Amino acid sequence: MSFAERISFAGDEDTPSRGRRLLGISVGLVYLVFPVTEIVVGVLTGARAIWAGVLLLTFVAAFLATVLSVKSFLERGRWTYPLLALTTALGVTGALVFGGSWLSLPVYTVVLYGFTLPPALALWAMLANLAVVIVAGIINHSELEGIIVLAFQVVTLGVLFISVRNSRVLNVKLRLAQDEVARLAVTEERLRIARDLHDLLGHSLSLIVLKSELAGRLAEESPQARKEMADIETVARKALTEVREAVTGWRQRSLPEEIDGARAVLRAAGVREQVRVAGTPLPAPLDGLFGWAVREGTTNVVRHARATTCEIKVTYEGGEAILEIVDNGKGGVEPYTPGSGLRGLGERAADAGGTMTAGPRPGGGHHLRLLVPAGAKARA
């Protein structure tokens, strides 16, 4: 599941279903009975009453459509903002033209701002609606008490719904961060098992192969002994090959998968990422090596760098493949000593005929650079 899909899924867990949202909002619309009453009892008559009725019905339809268009607290629908603009225009028009109880329309639009707009923009929109209520009340000679009450509702409901949305968004981001921590822990454990299996069992099987070859040479006088030693050697070689294949499958993901994972980890940690890939796709051996480098580099950024931005750049052209990971974090202190992960990455780069450099940048932050010539074969 990609990061965008996890965002949408997590957001849905904290966002009521469309039916529940519609029911809750419909209960709030009961206060529109006062504008309706003005039309029914004849406070508004003739063409003015007809236009008021059309405006009110359109406002309610646009309001409900806006509510239903919102997918989650982190994701807007395609028509959310156009519908929000239409609802706002109808609410402002109703307040300015009719005054009185119609001043309540901007109150409803403030509720929409709270759970559809970013906090800063929602706050400015709330203040604009507050000004509309005051100006429309003065223009239409509405009662001062009514203007004060509605102005108070604009402020309180605006702040309330902005706060509710902020708390839900923080809950979603916190859960995503916890999911990423759990995923990283599983990945680290999988890598540890793979590394131990490769080092321990692989070493033992290699030793069996060597001992079998030696025993076969020592038992040349006995055809049966040579046959048994050859069988042992064959089984050991097959087991060693299978272990290496299994370890490779556990330890290695493709470069695009690692980049997607890096995006998720960096975003969950509050680091703004920028990824640039140029040139043709990497061959399989280099794809695995660069995937590991991306995982190792971004893990160091999240754990140690205290960075706010991270740039990942992959280039494969001109006979060489280059990976660069640059952040604006603390970058370490001189003399710089890379950790075991970076040392292992450097060894693998050297085995593939390439080079790896890592360390603090003069202007601050950390820079990891991996250069491998095209056609190199990275070991698993």
mmCIF file of C-alpha atoms in Angstrom:
data_model
loop_
_atom_site.group_PDB
_atom_site.id
_atom_site.type_symbol
_atom_site.label_atom_id
_atom_site.label_comp_id
_atom_site.label_asym_id
_atom_site.label_seq_id
_atom_site.Cartn_x
_atom_site.Cartn_y
_atom_site.Cartn_z
ATOM 1 C CA MET A 1 0.000 0.000 0.000
ATOM 2 C CA SER A 2 1.446 3.360 -1.032
ATOM 3 C CA PHE A 3 1.762 6.286 1.346
ATOM 4 C CA ALA A 4 -1.127 8.153 -0.296
ATOM 5 C CA GLU A 5 -3.369 5.111 0.152
ATOM 6 C CA ARG A 6 -2.358 4.792 3.816
ATOM 7 C CA ILE A 7 -3.181 8.486 4.326
ATOM 8 C CA SER A 8 -6.640 8.024 2.834
ATOM 9 C CA PHE A 9 -7.274 4.839 4.816
ATOM 10 C CA ALA A 10 -6.118 6.336 8.094
ATOM 11 C CA GLY A 11 -8.111 9.501 7.476
ATOM 12 C CA ASP A 12 -11.272 7.476 6.923
ATOM 13 C CA GLU A 13 -10.890 5.871 10.344
ATOM 14 C CA ASP A 14 -11.159 9.292 11.987
ATOM 15 C CA THR A 15 -13.780 10.706 9.633
ATOM 16 C CA PRO A 16 -17.458 9.808 10.196
ATOM 17 C CA SER A 17 -19.192 8.060 7.315
ATOM 18 C CA ARG A 18 -21.068 10.220 4.832
ATOM 19 C CA GLY A 19 -24.377 9.053 6.249
ATOM 20 C CA ARG A 20 -23.407 10.014 9.797
ATOM 21 C CA ARG A 21 -22.037 13.360 8.635
ATOM 22 C CA LEU A 22 -25.205 14.082 6.687
ATOM 23 C CA LEU A 23 -27.385 13.181 9.677
ATOM 24 C CA GLY A 24 -25.385 15.361 12.061
ATOM 25 C CA ILE A 25 -25.386 18.359 9.743
ATOM 26 C CA SER A 26 -29.092 17.952 8.935
ATOM 27 C CA VAL A 27 -29.910 18.307 12.628
ATOM 28 C CA GLY A 28 -28.037 21.624 12.645
ATOM 29 C CA LEU A 29 -30.026 22.871 9.651
ATOM 30 C CA VAL A 30 -33.128 23.035 11.856
ATOM 31 C CA TYR A 31 -32.211 26.640 12.658
ATOM 32 C CA LEU A 32 -32.956 27.585 9.069
ATOM 33 C CA VAL A 33 -36.594 27.381 10.101
ATOM 34 C CA PHE A 34 -36.397 31.105 10.920
ATOM 35 C CA PRO A 35 -35.615 32.225 7.326
ATOM 36 C CA VAL A 36 -38.306 29.795 6.141
ATOM 37 C CA THR A 37 -40.777 31.338 8.584
ATOM 38 C CA GLU A 38 -40.145 34.795 7.112
ATOM 39 C CA ILE A 39 -41.234 33.458 3.711
ATOM 40 C CA VAL A 40 -44.235 31.497 5.045
ATOM 41 C CA VAL A 41 -45.728 34.181 7.289
ATOM 42 C CA GLY A 42 -45.285 36.894 4.691
ATOM 43 C CA VAL A 43 -42.413 38.929 6.063
ATOM 44 C CA LEU A 44 -40.998 38.501 2.572
ATOM 45 C CA THR A 45 -43.590 38.777 -0.203
ATOM 46 C CA GLY A 46 -43.863 38.659 -3.984
ATOM 47 C CA ALA A 47 -40.774 38.253 -6.102
ATOM 48 C CA ARG A 48 -38.603 38.877 -3.059
ATOM 49 C CA ALA A 49 -40.100 35.815 -1.346
ATOM 50 C CA ILE A 50 -39.623 33.678 -4.466
ATOM 51 C CA TRP A 51 -35.967 34.664 -4.809
ATOM 52 C CA ALA A 52 -35.448 34.063 -1.086
ATOM 53 C CA GLY A 53 -36.915 30.565 -1.363
ATOM 54 C CA VAL A 54 -34.776 29.675 -4.383
ATOM 55 C CA LEU A 55 -31.657 31.012 -2.681
ATOM 56 C CA LEU A 56 -32.374 29.088 0.521
ATOM 57 C CA LEU A 57 -33.006 25.786 -1.277
ATOM 58 C CA THR A 58 -29.874 26.217 -3.371
ATOM 59 C CA PHE A 59 -27.858 27.085 -0.275
ATOM 60 C CA VAL A 60 -29.031 23.944 1.560
ATOM 61 C CA ALA A 61 -28.306 21.756 -1.490
ATOM 62 C CA ALA A 62 -24.815 23.243 -1.953
ATOM 63 C CA PHE A 63 -24.112 22.959 1.773
ATOM 64 C CA LEU A 64 -25.052 19.266 1.929
ATOM 65 C CA ALA A 65 -23.189 18.508 -1.311
ATOM 66 C CA THR A 66 -20.051 20.087 0.155
ATOM 67 C CA VAL A 67 -20.351 17.928 3.256
ATOM 68 C CA LEU A 68 -20.758 14.759 1.181
ATOM 69 C CA SER A 69 -17.843 15.652 -1.133
ATOM 70 C CA VAL A 70 -15.305 15.559 1.706
ATOM 71 C CA LYS A 71 -13.530 12.181 1.734
ATOM 72 C CA SER A 72 -11.580 12.553 4.976
ATOM 73 C CA PHE A 73 -9.990 15.145 7.223
ATOM 74 C CA LEU A 74 -6.854 14.844 5.076
ATOM 75 C CA GLU A 75 -8.397 14.517 1.636
ATOM 76 C CA ARG A 76 -10.840 16.764 -0.203
ATOM 77 C CA GLY A 77 -13.069 15.643 -3.058
ATOM 78 C CA ARG A 78 -12.855 16.967 -6.585
ATOM 79 C CA TRP A 79 -15.887 19.243 -6.117
ATOM 80 C CA THR A 80 -15.331 20.265 -2.505
ATOM 81 C CA TYR A 81 -13.824 23.686 -3.133
ATOM 82 C CA PRO A 82 -16.175 24.714 -6.002
ATOM 83 C CA LEU A 83 -19.160 23.716 -3.848
ATOM 84 C CA LEU A 84 -17.673 25.551 -0.864
ATOM 85 C CA ALA A 85 -17.290 28.703 -2.975
ATOM 86 C CA LEU A 86 -20.922 28.421 -4.150
ATOM 87 C CA THR A 87 -22.178 27.929 -0.589
ATOM 88 C CA THR A 88 -20.184 30.941 0.585
ATOM 89 C CA ALA A 89 -21.523 33.151 -2.209
ATOM 90 C CA LEU A 90 -25.124 32.144 -1.451
ATOM 91 C CA GLY A 91 -24.670 32.684 2.279
ATOM 92 C CA VAL A 92 -23.146 36.147 1.820
ATOM 93 C CA THR A 93 -25.864 37.112 -0.686
ATOM 94 C CA GLY A 94 -28.659 35.998 1.629
ATOM 95 C CA ALA A 95 -27.207 37.885 4.595
ATOM 96 C CA LEU A 96 -26.601 41.111 2.671
ATOM 97 C CA VAL A 97 -29.935 41.162 0.801
ATOM 98 C CA PHE A 98 -32.389 39.991 3.471
ATOM 99 C CA GLY A 99 -30.699 40.555 6.848
ATOM 100 C CA GLY A 100 -32.503 39.467 10.028
ATOM 101 C CA SER A 101 -32.563 35.712 10.499
ATOM 102 C CA TRP A 102 -30.725 35.325 7.168
ATOM 103 C CA LEU A 103 -27.580 36.441 8.954
ATOM 104 C CA SER A 104 -27.354 32.840 10.170
ATOM 105 C CA LEU A 105 -26.282 31.593 6.716
ATOM 106 C CA PRO A 106 -22.624 32.678 7.160
ATOM 107 C CA VAL A 107 -22.617 30.738 10.429
ATOM 108 C CA TYR A 108 -23.199 27.525 8.457
ATOM 109 C CA THR A 109 -20.410 28.290 6.009
ATOM 110 C CA VAL A 110 -18.015 28.805 8.922
ATOM 111 C CA VAL A 111 -18.733 25.218 9.966
ATOM 112 C CA LEU A 112 -17.690 24.062 6.487
ATOM 113 C CA TYR A 113 -14.493 26.098 6.650
ATOM 114 C CA GLY A 114 -13.546 24.380 9.912
ATOM 115 C CA PHE A 115 -13.302 20.880 8.478
ATOM 116 C CA THR A 116 -12.394 21.578 4.838
ATOM 117 C CA LEU A 117 -9.753 24.333 4.893
ATOM 118 C CA PRO A 118 -6.257 24.476 6.440
ATOM 119 C CA PRO A 119 -6.339 26.157 9.877
ATOM 120 C CA ALA A 120 -4.833 29.512 8.831
ATOM 121 C CA LEU A 121 -7.091 29.856 5.791
ATOM 122 C CA ALA A 122 -10.132 28.727 7.797
ATOM 123 C CA LEU A 123 -9.370 31.397 10.404
ATOM 124 C CA TRP A 124 -9.226 34.164 7.789
ATOM 125 C CA ALA A 125 -12.449 32.906 6.207
ATOM 126 C CA MET A 126 -14.097 32.939 9.632
ATOM 127 C CA LEU A 127 -13.055 36.557 10.195
ATOM 128 C CA ALA A 128 -14.398 37.485 6.739
ATOM 129 C CA ASN A 129 -17.759 35.913 7.591
ATOM 130 C CA LEU A 130 -17.766 37.746 10.892
ATOM 131 C CA ALA A 131 -17.390 41.006 8.980
ATOM 132 C CA VAL A 132 -20.220 39.951 6.616
ATOM 133 C CA VAL A 133 -22.578 39.322 9.546
ATOM 134 C CA ILE A 134 -21.812 42.701 11.129
ATOM 135 C CA VAL A 135 -21.978 44.696 7.891
ATOM 136 C CA ALA A 136 -25.123 42.920 6.646
ATOM 137 C CA GLY A 137 -26.816 43.469 10.022
ATOM 138 C CA ILE A 138 -26.042 47.180 9.974
ATOM 139 C CA ILE A 139 -27.142 47.607 6.336
ATOM 140 C CA ASN A 140 -30.471 45.855 6.961
ATOM 141 C CA HIS A 141 -31.052 47.572 10.350
ATOM 142 C CA SER A 142 -31.159 44.235 12.181
ATOM 143 C CA GLU A 143 -31.477 44.157 15.960
ATOM 144 C CA LEU A 144 -28.190 44.699 17.765
ATOM 145 C CA GLU A 145 -28.763 41.725 20.067
ATOM 146 C CA GLY A 146 -29.237 39.423 17.071
ATOM 147 C CA ILE A 147 -26.085 40.695 15.386
ATOM 148 C CA ILE A 148 -24.054 40.126 18.551
ATOM 149 C CA VAL A 149 -25.423 36.596 19.045
ATOM 150 C CA LEU A 150 -24.727 35.557 15.450
ATOM 151 C CA ALA A 151 -21.280 37.159 15.481
ATOM 152 C CA PHE A 152 -20.503 35.207 18.637
ATOM 153 C CA GLN A 153 -21.680 31.996 16.969
ATOM 154 C CA VAL A 154 -19.434 32.643 13.963
ATOM 155 C CA VAL A 155 -16.384 32.917 16.207
ATOM 156 C CA THR A 156 -17.178 30.042 18.593
ATOM 157 C CA LEU A 157 -18.259 27.550 15.927
ATOM 158 C CA GLY A 158 -15.359 28.519 13.682
ATOM 159 C CA VAL A 159 -12.785 27.964 16.423
ATOM 160 C CA LEU A 160 -14.527 24.773 17.545
ATOM 161 C CA PHE A 161 -14.524 23.083 14.143
ATOM 162 C CA ILE A 162 -10.969 24.215 13.356
ATOM 163 C CA SER A 163 -9.867 22.633 16.639
ATOM 164 C CA VAL A 164 -11.800 19.426 15.957
ATOM 165 C CA ARG A 165 -10.223 19.045 12.530
ATOM 166 C CA ASN A 166 -6.738 19.763 13.890
ATOM 167 C CA SER A 167 -7.112 17.110 16.591
ATOM 168 C CA ARG A 168 -8.335 14.536 14.069
ATOM 169 C CA VAL A 169 -5.485 15.322 11.659
ATOM 170 C CA LEU A 170 -2.950 14.967 14.468
ATOM 171 C CA ASN A 171 -4.496 11.618 15.428
ATOM 172 C CA VAL A 172 -4.186 10.402 11.844
ATOM 173 C CA LYS A 173 -0.556 11.527 11.550
ATOM 174 C CA LEU A 174 0.294 9.977 14.908
ATOM 175 C CA ARG A 175 -1.161 6.641 13.876
ATOM 176 C CA LEU A 176 0.726 6.791 10.564
ATOM 177 C CA ALA A 177 3.952 7.498 12.438
ATOM 178 C CA GLN A 178 3.299 4.556 14.763
ATOM 179 C CA ASP A 179 2.612 2.314 11.769
ATOM 180 C CA GLU A 180 5.898 3.387 10.178
ATOM 181 C CA VAL A 181 7.797 2.706 13.402
ATOM 182 C CA ALA A 182 6.273 -0.781 13.541
ATOM 183 C CA ARG A 183 7.073 -1.380 9.869
ATOM 184 C CA LEU A 184 10.676 -0.275 10.380
ATOM 185 C CA ALA A 185 11.009 -2.555 13.401
ATOM 186 C CA VAL A 186 9.773 -5.534 11.367
ATOM 187 C CA THR A 187 12.132 -4.645 8.522
ATOM 188 C CA GLU A 188 15.097 -4.362 10.872
ATOM 189 C CA GLU A 189 14.284 -7.710 12.467
ATOM 190 C CA ARG A 190 13.928 -9.334 9.062
ATOM 191 C CA LEU A 191 17.298 -7.939 8.019
ATOM 192 C CA ARG A 192 18.898 -9.139 11.254
ATOM 193 C CA ILE A 193 17.577 -12.683 10.749
ATOM 194 C CA ALA A 194 18.712 -12.663 7.129
ATOM 195 C CA ARG A 195 22.169 -11.381 8.067
ATOM 196 C CA ASP A 196 22.595 -13.943 10.860
ATOM 197 C CA LEU A 197 21.312 -16.756 8.661
ATOM 198 C CA HIS A 198 23.705 -15.778 5.900
ATOM 199 C CA ASP A 199 26.678 -15.404 8.223
ATOM 200 C CA LEU A 200 26.127 -18.504 10.391
ATOM 201 C CA LEU A 201 24.454 -21.093 8.189
ATOM 202 C CA GLY A 202 26.191 -19.909 5.025
ATOM 203 C CA HIS A 203 29.568 -20.213 6.716
ATOM 204 C CA SER A 204 28.763 -23.689 8.017
ATOM 205 C CA LEU A 205 27.585 -24.937 4.633
ATOM 206 C CA SER A 206 30.650 -23.512 2.922
ATOM 207 C CA LEU A 207 32.811 -25.372 5.427
ATOM 208 C CA ILE A 208 30.913 -28.618 4.712
ATOM 209 C CA VAL A 209 31.591 -28.175 0.995
ATOM 210 C CA LEU A 210 35.314 -27.682 1.594
ATOM 211 C CA LYS A 211 35.541 -30.631 3.999
ATOM 212 C CA SER A 212 33.661 -32.825 1.518
ATOM 213 C CA GLU A 213 36.101 -31.945 -1.257
ATOM 214 C CA LEU A 214 39.019 -32.713 1.014
ATOM 215 C CA ALA A 215 37.516 -36.008 2.183
ATOM 216 C CA GLY A 216 36.845 -36.985 -1.429
ATOM 217 C CA ARG A 217 40.485 -36.498 -2.347
ATOM 218 C CA LEU A 218 41.635 -38.472 0.703
ATOM 219 C CA ALA A 219 39.310 -41.396 -0.096
ATOM 220 C CA GLU A 220 40.324 -41.900 -3.723
ATOM 221 C CA GLU A 221 41.045 -45.602 -3.130
ATOM 222 C CA SER A 222 37.434 -46.264 -2.150
ATOM 223 C CA PRO A 223 34.847 -45.713 -4.922
ATOM 224 C CA GLN A 224 31.987 -45.941 -2.431
ATOM 225 C CA ALA A 225 33.545 -43.307 -0.148
ATOM 226 C CA ARG A 226 34.140 -41.001 -3.123
ATOM 227 C CA LYS A 227 30.491 -41.395 -4.115
ATOM 228 C CA GLU A 228 29.241 -40.588 -0.624
ATOM 229 C CA MET A 229 31.525 -37.555 -0.346
ATOM 230 C CA ALA A 230 30.333 -36.329 -3.748
ATOM 231 C CA ASP A 231 26.713 -36.653 -2.601
ATOM 232 C CA ILE A 232 27.444 -34.676 0.555
ATOM 233 C CA GLU A 233 29.162 -31.971 -1.484
ATOM 234 C CA THR A 234 26.225 -31.758 -3.916
ATOM 235 C CA VAL A 235 23.652 -31.481 -1.126
ATOM 236 C CA ALA A 236 25.729 -28.862 0.694
ATOM 237 C CA ARG A 237 26.184 -26.766 -2.456
ATOM 238 C CA LYS A 238 22.440 -26.937 -3.157
ATOM 239 C CA ALA A 239 21.609 -25.956 0.430
ATOM 240 C CA LEU A 240 24.072 -23.062 0.271
ATOM 241 C CA THR A 241 22.503 -21.814 -2.967
ATOM 242 C CA GLU A 242 19.001 -22.044 -1.485
ATOM 243 C CA VAL A 243 20.047 -20.161 1.662
ATOM 244 C CA ARG A 244 21.580 -17.368 -0.414
ATOM 245 C CA GLU A 245 18.451 -17.128 -2.559
ATOM 246 C CA ALA A 246 16.235 -16.998 0.523
ATOM 247 C CA VAL A 247 18.404 -14.364 2.192
ATOM 248 C CA THR A 248 18.403 -12.265 -0.975
ATOM 249 C CA GLY A 249 14.595 -12.366 -1.063
ATOM 250 C CA TRP A 250 14.368 -11.273 2.568
ATOM 251 C CA ARG A 251 16.911 -8.516 2.404
ATOM 252 C CA GLN A 252 16.197 -6.877 -0.889
ATOM 253 C CA ARG A 253 13.352 -4.786 -2.286
ATOM 254 C CA SER A 254 13.357 -2.938 -5.577
ATOM 255 C CA LEU A 255 14.554 0.654 -5.752
ATOM 256 C CA PRO A 256 11.059 2.069 -6.497
ATOM 257 C CA GLU A 257 9.696 0.179 -3.465
ATOM 258 C CA GLU A 258 12.466 1.516 -1.256
ATOM 259 C CA ILE A 259 11.900 5.066 -2.525
ATOM 260 C CA ASP A 260 8.182 4.781 -1.767
ATOM 261 C CA GLY A 261 9.037 3.488 1.687
ATOM 262 C CA ALA A 262 11.527 6.317 2.172
ATOM 263 C CA ARG A 263 8.865 8.881 1.278
ATOM 264 C CA ALA A 264 6.517 7.377 3.852
ATOM 265 C CA VAL A 265 9.151 7.282 6.588
ATOM 266 C CA LEU A 266 10.331 10.844 5.963
ATOM 267 C CA ARG A 267 6.805 12.275 5.854
ATOM 268 C CA ALA A 268 5.806 10.445 9.007
ATOM 269 C CA ALA A 269 8.894 11.941 10.699
ATOM 270 C CA GLY A 270 7.955 15.453 9.537
ATOM 271 C CA VAL A 271 10.791 15.681 6.997
ATOM 272 C CA ARG A 272 9.946 17.326 3.668
ATOM 273 C CA GLU A 273 11.280 15.029 0.947
ATOM 274 C CA GLN A 274 12.221 15.644 -2.672
ATOM 275 C CA VAL A 275 12.941 12.718 -5.015
ATOM 276 C CA ARG A 276 14.470 13.073 -8.481
ATOM 277 C CA VAL A 277 15.160 10.104 -10.771
ATOM 278 C CA ALA A 278 16.861 10.597 -14.148
ATOM 279 C CA GLY A 279 17.987 8.195 -16.848
ATOM 280 C CA THR A 280 17.022 4.618 -17.638
ATOM 281 C CA PRO A 281 15.989 2.007 -15.018
ATOM 282 C CA LEU A 282 18.857 0.420 -13.114
ATOM 283 C CA PRO A 283 19.855 -3.187 -13.866
ATOM 284 C CA ALA A 284 18.819 -5.745 -11.246
ATOM 285 C CA PRO A 285 22.128 -5.947 -9.291
ATOM 286 C CA LEU A 286 22.446 -2.172 -8.982
ATOM 287 C CA ASP A 287 18.725 -1.816 -8.284
ATOM 288 C CA GLY A 288 19.118 -3.909 -5.146
ATOM 289 C CA LEU A 289 22.283 -2.100 -4.041
ATOM 290 C CA PHE A 290 20.755 1.351 -4.525
ATOM 291 C CA GLY A 291 17.540 0.219 -2.812
ATOM 292 C CA TRP A 292 19.554 -0.777 0.238
ATOM 293 C CA ALA A 293 21.428 2.539 0.106
ATOM 294 C CA VAL A 294 18.150 4.498 0.044
ATOM 295 C CA ARG A 295 16.859 2.541 3.044
ATOM 296 C CA GLU A 296 20.082 2.981 5.000
ATOM 297 C CA GLY A 297 20.394 6.683 4.133
ATOM 298 C CA THR A 298 16.818 7.645 4.996
ATOM 299 C CA THR A 299 16.910 5.604 8.203
ATOM 300 C CA ASN A 300 19.956 7.627 9.299
ATOM 301 C CA VAL A 301 18.174 10.875 8.401
ATOM 302 C CA VAL A 302 15.159 9.964 10.532
ATOM 303 C CA ARG A 303 17.128 8.579 13.477
ATOM 304 C CA HIS A 304 20.107 10.887 13.728
ATOM 305 C CA ALA A 305 19.968 13.956 11.487
ATOM 306 C CA ARG A 306 17.127 15.972 13.059
ATOM 307 C CA ALA A 307 16.549 17.309 9.564
ATOM 308 C CA THR A 308 13.550 19.148 8.104
ATOM 309 C CA THR A 309 14.337 18.485 4.422
ATOM 310 C CA CYS A 310 15.848 15.545 2.557
ATOM 311 C CA GLU A 311 16.657 15.227 -1.141
ATOM 312 C CA ILE A 312 17.100 11.847 -2.858
ATOM 313 C CA LYS A 313 18.568 11.923 -6.354
ATOM 314 C CA VAL A 314 19.171 8.877 -8.585
ATOM 315 C CA THR A 315 20.898 9.192 -11.956
ATOM 316 C CA TYR A 316 21.771 6.384 -14.376
ATOM 317 C CA GLU A 317 23.339 7.648 -17.557
ATOM 318 C CA GLY A 318 26.753 8.226 -19.108
ATOM 319 C CA GLY A 319 28.053 4.796 -18.094
ATOM 320 C CA GLU A 320 27.588 5.205 -14.348
ATOM 321 C CA ALA A 321 24.868 5.134 -11.692
ATOM 322 C CA ILE A 322 24.833 7.778 -8.952
ATOM 323 C CA LEU A 323 22.755 8.044 -5.792
ATOM 324 C CA GLU A 324 22.836 11.148 -3.592
ATOM 325 C CA ILE A 325 20.964 11.676 -0.311
ATOM 326 C CA VAL A 326 21.324 15.158 1.159
ATOM 327 C CA ASP A 327 19.657 16.538 4.301
ATOM 328 C CA ASN A 328 19.838 19.779 6.284
ATOM 329 C CA GLY A 329 20.268 18.152 9.687
ATOM 330 C CA LYS A 330 23.058 18.382 12.204
ATOM 331 C CA GLY A 331 25.381 16.353 9.944
ATOM 332 C CA GLY A 332 27.591 14.831 12.623
ATOM 333 C CA VAL A 333 30.788 16.192 14.106
ATOM 334 C CA GLU A 334 34.380 16.053 12.942
ATOM 335 C CA PRO A 335 36.199 13.718 12.818
ATOM 336 C CA TYR A 336 33.325 11.886 11.154
ATOM 337 C CA THR A 337 33.011 8.114 11.714
ATOM 338 C CA PRO A 338 30.352 6.259 9.712
ATOM 339 C CA GLY A 339 28.246 3.636 11.463
ATOM 340 C CA SER A 340 28.212 -0.087 10.729
ATOM 341 C CA GLY A 341 25.392 0.312 8.210
ATOM 342 C CA LEU A 342 27.307 2.810 6.115
ATOM 343 C CA ARG A 343 30.505 0.778 6.407
ATOM 344 C CA GLY A 344 28.650 -2.276 5.106
ATOM 345 C CA LEU A 345 27.212 -0.185 2.280
ATOM 346 C CA GLY A 346 30.704 1.042 1.401
ATOM 347 C CA GLU A 347 31.991 -2.538 1.261
ATOM 348 C CA ARG A 348 29.220 -3.590 -1.091
ATOM 349 C CA ALA A 349 29.823 -0.550 -3.297
ATOM 350 C CA ALA A 350 33.508 -1.455 -3.462
ATOM 351 C CA ASP A 351 32.658 -5.077 -4.355
ATOM 352 C CA ALA A 352 30.587 -3.705 -7.251
ATOM 353 C CA GLY A 353 33.523 -1.610 -8.449
ATOM 354 C CA GLY A 354 32.113 1.657 -7.157
ATOM 355 C CA THR A 355 32.691 4.122 -4.341
ATOM 356 C CA MET A 356 30.690 5.504 -1.457
ATOM 357 C CA THR A 357 31.331 8.787 0.338
ATOM 358 C CA ALA A 358 29.444 10.066 3.360
ATOM 359 C CA GLY A 359 29.884 12.851 5.846
ATOM 360 C CA PRO A 360 28.830 16.321 6.963
ATOM 361 C CA ARG A 361 28.530 19.099 4.384
ATOM 362 C CA PRO A 362 30.400 22.396 4.825
ATOM 363 C CA GLY A 363 27.143 24.356 4.828
ATOM 364 C CA GLY A 364 25.443 22.018 7.298
ATOM 365 C CA GLY A 365 23.640 18.729 6.967
ATOM 366 C CA HIS A 366 24.818 15.340 5.745
ATOM 367 C CA HIS A 367 25.673 14.063 2.273
ATOM 368 C CA LEU A 368 25.684 10.422 1.143
ATOM 369 C CA ARG A 369 26.935 9.667 -2.381
ATOM 370 C CA LEU A 370 27.125 6.293 -4.089
ATOM 371 C CA LEU A 371 28.784 5.938 -7.517
ATOM 372 C CA VAL A 372 28.860 2.606 -9.352
ATOM 373 C CA PRO A 373 29.910 2.072 -12.999
ATOM 374 C CA ALA A 374 27.347 0.643 -15.383
ATOM 375 C CA GLY A 375 27.564 -3.107 -15.797
ATOM 376 C CA ALA A 376 28.827 -3.662 -12.262
ATOM 377 C CA LYS A 377 27.529 -6.666 -10.356
ATOM 378 C CA ALA A 378 26.612 -5.978 -6.751
ATOM 379 C CA ARG A 379 26.696 -8.970 -4.427
ATOM 380 C CA ALA A 380 23.503 -9.958 -2.591
#
